[in-house]
XYZ file of N, CA, C and O in Angstrom:
244
model
N 10.975 -70.554 -83.140
C 12.072 -69.997 -82.259
C 12.372 -68.356 -83.408
O 12.800 -68.613 -84.154
N 12.448 -67.580 -82.204
C 13.079 -66.275 -83.385
C 14.785 -66.459 -83.193
O 15.263 -66.636 -81.847
N 15.249 -66.620 -84.002
C 16.855 -66.638 -84.156
C 17.416 -65.325 -82.769
O 18.395 -66.038 -82.599
N 16.822 -64.387 -82.673
C 17.802 -63.454 -81.855
C 17.261 -63.918 -80.271
O 17.993 -63.980 -79.335
N 16.385 -64.571 -80.169
C 15.464 -65.132 -78.917
C 16.515 -66.599 -78.478
O 17.310 -66.393 -77.742
N 16.983 -67.173 -79.860
C 17.870 -67.968 -79.277
C 19.411 -68.088 -78.942
O 19.954 -68.436 -78.042
N 20.063 -66.827 -79.703
C 21.176 -65.682 -79.804
C 21.132 -65.646 -78.087
O 21.994 -65.755 -77.413
N 20.082 -64.678 -77.727
C 20.469 -64.344 -76.293
C 20.358 -65.129 -75.659
O 20.930 -65.067 -73.790
N 19.972 -66.448 -75.398
C 19.411 -67.398 -74.811
C 20.842 -68.719 -74.614
O 21.284 -68.380 -73.184
N 21.589 -68.181 -75.514
C 22.684 -69.080 -75.582
C 23.854 -67.735 -74.707
O 24.621 -68.502 -73.955
N 23.726 -66.494 -74.938
C 24.639 -65.921 -74.509
C 24.540 -65.779 -73.028
O 25.080 -65.758 -71.624
N 22.973 -65.844 -72.547
C 22.518 -66.063 -71.170
C 23.226 -67.543 -70.658
O 23.695 -67.202 -69.498
N 23.159 -68.613 -70.952
C 23.444 -69.789 -70.935
C 25.190 -69.653 -70.317
O 25.107 -69.830 -69.246
N 25.538 -69.245 -71.703
C 26.951 -69.109 -71.140
C 27.511 -68.396 -70.054
O 28.503 -68.842 -69.104
N 26.789 -66.739 -69.663
C 27.369 -66.228 -69.165
C 26.911 -67.303 -67.337
O 27.548 -66.838 -66.350
N 26.018 -67.787 -67.561
C 25.304 -68.433 -66.137
C 26.165 -69.494 -66.098
O 26.702 -69.596 -64.697
N 26.650 -70.095 -66.726
C 27.882 -71.221 -66.740
C 29.147 -70.314 -66.031
O 29.553 -70.993 -65.128
N 29.440 -69.498 -66.619
C 30.931 -68.822 -66.229
C 30.598 -68.125 -64.597
O 31.569 -67.863 -64.128
N 29.511 -67.852 -63.913
C 28.970 -67.066 -63.280
C 29.288 -68.208 -62.118
O 29.578 -68.059 -60.877
N 28.620 -69.490 -61.944
C 28.082 -70.332 -61.272
C 29.712 -71.431 -61.453
O 29.495 -72.725 -60.401
N 30.133 -71.460 -62.466
C 31.513 -72.191 -62.417
C 32.374 -72.578 -61.160
O 32.272 -70.818 -60.397
N 32.692 -73.345 -60.463
C 33.464 -73.469 -59.709
C 34.941 -72.601 -60.027
O 35.772 -72.980 -60.687
N 35.381 -72.264 -58.570
C 36.826 -71.014 -58.756
C 38.285 -71.857 -58.278
O 38.224 -73.573 -58.229
N 39.370 -71.599 -58.766
C 40.315 -72.489 -58.555
C 40.190 -72.965 -56.658
O 40.309 -71.829 -56.436
N 40.737 -73.896 -56.334
C 41.045 -74.373 -55.272
C 42.496 -73.443 -54.794
O 43.464 -73.912 -54.931
N 42.600 -72.712 -53.660
C 43.958 -72.246 -53.192
C 43.943 -72.842 -51.719
O 43.411 -72.484 -51.020
N 44.969 -73.628 -51.681
C 45.541 -74.386 -50.478
C 46.850 -73.387 -49.532
O 47.832 -73.180 -50.704
N 46.899 -73.278 -48.522
C 47.774 -72.913 -48.055
C 48.433 -73.590 -46.778
O 47.362 -73.932 -46.326
N 49.574 -73.353 -45.949
C 49.557 -73.855 -44.717
C 49.748 -72.439 -43.542
O 49.952 -71.309 -43.795
N 48.771 -72.937 -42.840
C 48.519 -71.843 -41.593
C 49.656 -71.285 -40.982
O 49.828 -69.899 -41.163
N 50.549 -71.854 -40.695
C 51.925 -71.421 -39.857
C 52.843 -70.908 -41.052
O 53.370 -70.128 -40.281
N 52.686 -70.952 -42.304
C 53.293 -70.265 -43.123
C 53.433 -68.842 -43.471
O 53.658 -68.037 -43.408
N 51.597 -68.404 -43.261
C 51.043 -67.386 -43.494
C 51.275 -66.756 -41.779
O 50.687 -65.364 -41.908
N 51.521 -67.504 -40.532
C 51.495 -66.176 -39.895
C 50.031 -66.634 -38.875
O 50.029 -65.610 -37.931
N 49.253 -66.915 -39.371
C 47.931 -66.935 -39.018
C 47.517 -68.002 -38.045
O 46.322 -67.780 -37.097
N 48.049 -68.183 -37.311
C 48.052 -69.280 -36.365
C 47.405 -68.471 -34.907
O 46.755 -68.840 -34.004
N 48.024 -67.446 -34.887
C 48.007 -66.937 -33.360
C 46.126 -66.380 -33.417
O 45.269 -66.142 -32.642
N 45.719 -65.864 -34.333
C 44.431 -65.657 -34.594
C 43.731 -67.179 -34.094
O 42.299 -66.613 -33.917
N 44.163 -67.900 -34.803
C 42.802 -69.269 -34.326
C 43.212 -69.156 -32.828
O 41.967 -69.738 -32.471
N 44.343 -69.023 -32.161
C 44.259 -69.950 -31.160
C 43.637 -69.006 -30.429
O 43.199 -69.486 -29.460
N 43.739 -67.629 -30.206
C 43.139 -66.318 -30.187
C 41.050 -66.845 -30.422
O 40.427 -66.393 -29.075
N 41.219 -67.373 -31.362
C 39.305 -67.519 -31.016
C 39.075 -68.545 -30.661
O 37.841 -68.989 -29.994
N 40.212 -69.456 -30.731
C 39.676 -70.538 -29.640
C 39.331 -70.443 -28.142
O 38.587 -70.647 -27.402
N 40.187 -69.558 -27.803
C 40.238 -68.940 -26.514
C 38.938 -68.287 -26.108
O 38.723 -68.361 -25.049
N 38.864 -67.383 -27.220
C 37.789 -66.760 -27.016
C 36.401 -67.484 -26.678
O 35.117 -67.612 -25.850
N 36.344 -68.420 -27.700
C 35.076 -69.651 -27.617
C 34.972 -70.089 -26.388
O 33.849 -70.291 -25.930
N 36.052 -70.150 -25.279
C 36.022 -70.809 -24.197
C 35.746 -70.346 -23.282
O 34.680 -69.951 -22.353
N 35.907 -68.756 -23.600
C 35.224 -67.771 -22.425
C 33.907 -67.737 -22.635
O 33.104 -67.051 -21.929
N 33.710 -67.279 -24.253
C 32.240 -66.932 -24.138
C 31.215 -68.050 -23.611
O 30.558 -68.195 -23.091
N 31.573 -69.517 -23.721
C 31.321 -70.593 -22.657
C 30.974 -70.003 -21.954
O 30.571 -71.006 -20.320
N 32.265 -69.981 -20.675
C 32.045 -70.041 -19.576
C 30.995 -68.981 -18.829
O 30.593 -68.919 -17.937
N 31.217 -67.660 -19.509
C 30.296 -66.449 -19.432
C 28.507 -67.113 -19.823
O 27.652 -66.804 -19.026
N 28.041 -67.826 -20.405
C 27.426 -68.515 -20.683
C 26.517 -69.157 -19.633
O 24.841 -69.137 -19.085
N 27.286 -70.109 -19.198
C 27.021 -70.969 -17.867
C 26.724 -70.603 -16.894
O 25.916 -70.356 -15.951
N 28.114 -69.121 -16.755
C 27.602 -68.059 -15.517
C 26.406 -67.448 -15.474
O 25.642 -67.085 -14.771
N 25.782 -66.775 -16.715
C 24.425 -66.191 -16.248
C 23.694 -66.620 -17.361
O 22.321 -65.986 -17.631
N 23.202 -68.256 -16.889
C 22.472 -68.692 -17.836
C 20.823 -68.864 -17.117
O 19.964 -68.430 -17.525
N 21.161 -68.579 -15.855
C 20.089 -68.789 -15.186
C 19.760 -67.342 -14.393
O 19.121 -67.249 -13.249
N 20.333 -66.288 -14.829
C 20.281 -65.275 -14.199
C 18.992 -64.341 -14.223
O 18.333 -63.526 -13.445
N 17.876 -65.032 -15.393
C 16.692 -64.031 -15.277
C 15.924 -64.812 -14.778
O 14.449 -64.066 -14.518
N 15.946 -65.697 -14.051
C 15.228 -66.809 -13.002
C 14.173 -67.616 -13.156
O 13.011 -67.488 -12.444
């Protein structure tokens, strides 16, 4: 093998490891950030979609 190829492979391997390594885990409390309202609204919206899907399920006949 050529020395230049080994160097390029080593650089490529190092870059791949940097790109695919896991990032830091960031945890936070949802209520501290004021995000509860959007989660609550999303749950309500899901129920509404479920209700509408049941209503129009057999509309095509």
